Amino acid sequence: MERRDDGVYRAGFACFVGRPNAGKSTLTNAIVGQKIAITSNKPQTTRHVIRGILHRPDSQLVLVDTPGLHRPRTLLGERLNDLVREVWSEVDVIGVCFPADEPVGRGDRFISAEVGELKAKIIAVVTKVDLVDPATLAERLLQVSELYDFAEIIPVSAVSGHQVENLTDAMVRLMPESPQLYPDDVLTDEPEQVLIGELIREAALEGVRDELPHSIAVLVEEMMVEGNLTKIFADLYVERDSQKSIVIGTRGARLKEVGSRARGEIEQLLGTKVYLDLHVRVAKEWQRDPKQLRKLGF
């Protein structure tokens, strides 16, 4: 295996943190080069901590995707925040994401103060730079630099790929010297069923009204392989009958659309033809019910 000039092989864990919708998942996907974290313009999209692994000749970067830290209103919200803090305490490098198209706010100051207490090396990532002009970007970089003594401040656009490589190099430089952590052919250590559930949920979030994102959960009940066809049976859970009819749509049109969009993504992930069977079920107030949360994997 080739080595960097200093002859050191580096490997470790990194994560992006920031307010909900700061572009963390899109950035994770851009670095790993494959869709492993779901993205949506709805806040609170990410619920599971998904690891994406970038392999290089001289290093291995394991990216942990966390939910956005937010003020919790339900038991689910509290559990997601606990999950974020647990991940923060275990990684080597943390990239704090600040969207370039929004001014630095209270949430950003709160997160910067929280991570400042940790042992990880902290870098600032100013995301979505493709959405602003140079003057706004300069102003944002200045605001960010005043928040904390970051090891580096890097402006990027995950959509155009601008500076993504530089960001990756910076994270690798801050990694500890270490042997390889995962085999070469592994891109994520998430079980396939969790990834499939997330892809179905992403498809279900597309185009629904704002009150729904938090209320949709997906459970993959069964998967079976028959020749080159994978059969997947999954349930979408919502909290109320009115939400169930939104997800199903007029004469089932919406659910059919969700199914075909998700099936395309799952076929890409698995590399086989997929038969996808979806049902929508109501689990009243599941976000506040410890038993339901356990069943749904939280």
mmCIF file of N, CA and C in Angstrom, residues 15 28 34 36 53 58 63-64 67 105 139 143 166 176 193 195 209 232:
data_model
loop_
_atom_site.group_PDB
_atom_site.id
_atom_site.type_symbol
_atom_site.label_atom_id
_atom_site.label_comp_id
_atom_site.label_asym_id
_atom_site.label_seq_id
_atom_site.Cartn_x
_atom_site.Cartn_y
_atom_site.Cartn_z
ATOM 1 N N CYS A 15 -17.007 13.396 11.859
ATOM 2 C CA CYS A 15 -18.429 13.649 11.606
ATOM 3 C C CYS A 15 -18.655 15.124 11.348
ATOM 4 N N THR A 28 -21.455 14.390 3.267
ATOM 5 C CA THR A 28 -21.003 13.008 3.516
ATOM 6 C C THR A 28 -21.068 12.204 2.220
ATOM 7 N N GLN A 34 -20.842 8.070 -2.938
ATOM 8 C CA GLN A 34 -22.013 7.222 -3.164
ATOM 9 C C GLN A 34 -23.080 7.625 -2.166
ATOM 10 N N ILE A 36 -25.078 7.243 0.711
ATOM 11 C CA ILE A 36 -25.242 6.390 1.895
ATOM 12 C C ILE A 36 -26.035 7.107 2.974
ATOM 13 N N ILE A 53 -17.421 5.150 4.324
ATOM 14 C CA ILE A 53 -15.983 4.935 4.449
ATOM 15 C C ILE A 53 -15.286 5.334 3.153
ATOM 16 N N ASP A 58 -3.241 6.121 1.237
ATOM 17 C CA ASP A 58 -2.485 6.466 2.447
ATOM 18 C C ASP A 58 -3.370 6.640 3.674
ATOM 19 N N LEU A 63 -16.688 8.307 7.932
ATOM 20 C CA LEU A 63 -17.580 9.434 8.205
ATOM 21 C C LEU A 63 -18.848 8.955 8.893
ATOM 22 N N VAL A 64 -19.164 9.598 9.988
ATOM 23 C CA VAL A 64 -20.352 9.253 10.748
ATOM 24 C C VAL A 64 -21.374 10.356 10.508
ATOM 25 N N PRO A 67 -27.846 13.029 13.179
ATOM 26 C CA PRO A 67 -28.971 13.953 13.053
ATOM 27 C C PRO A 67 -28.520 15.355 13.460
ATOM 28 N N GLY A 105 -26.159 32.148 13.546
ATOM 29 C CA GLY A 105 -27.204 32.438 14.520
ATOM 30 C C GLY A 105 -26.941 31.789 15.867
ATOM 31 N N GLU A 139 -18.116 37.666 4.276
ATOM 32 C CA GLU A 139 -18.749 38.077 5.533
ATOM 33 C C GLU A 139 -19.023 36.847 6.430
ATOM 34 N N GLN A 143 -17.577 35.903 10.183
ATOM 35 C CA GLN A 143 -18.465 35.578 11.317
ATOM 36 C C GLN A 143 -18.070 34.247 11.962
ATOM 37 N N ASN A 166 -10.247 19.286 -1.015
ATOM 38 C CA ASN A 166 -9.429 20.000 -0.021
ATOM 39 C C ASN A 166 -9.913 19.731 1.397
ATOM 40 N N PRO A 176 -5.429 10.399 13.379
ATOM 41 C CA PRO A 176 -4.272 9.775 14.030
ATOM 42 C C PRO A 176 -3.599 8.739 13.125
ATOM 43 N N GLN A 193 -30.773 -3.458 5.533
ATOM 44 C CA GLN A 193 -32.181 -3.168 5.799
ATOM 45 C C GLN A 193 -32.395 -1.736 6.303
ATOM 46 N N LEU A 195 -30.440 0.872 5.562
ATOM 47 C CA LEU A 195 -30.247 1.747 4.406
ATOM 48 C C LEU A 195 -31.484 1.756 3.513
ATOM 49 N N ARG A 209 -46.392 17.754 2.876
ATOM 50 C CA ARG A 209 -46.491 19.015 3.614
ATOM 51 C C ARG A 209 -45.596 19.012 4.864
ATOM 52 N N ILE A 232 -38.843 -7.083 -1.233
ATOM 53 C CA ILE A 232 -38.767 -6.306 0.008
ATOM 54 C C ILE A 232 -40.184 -5.929 0.451
#
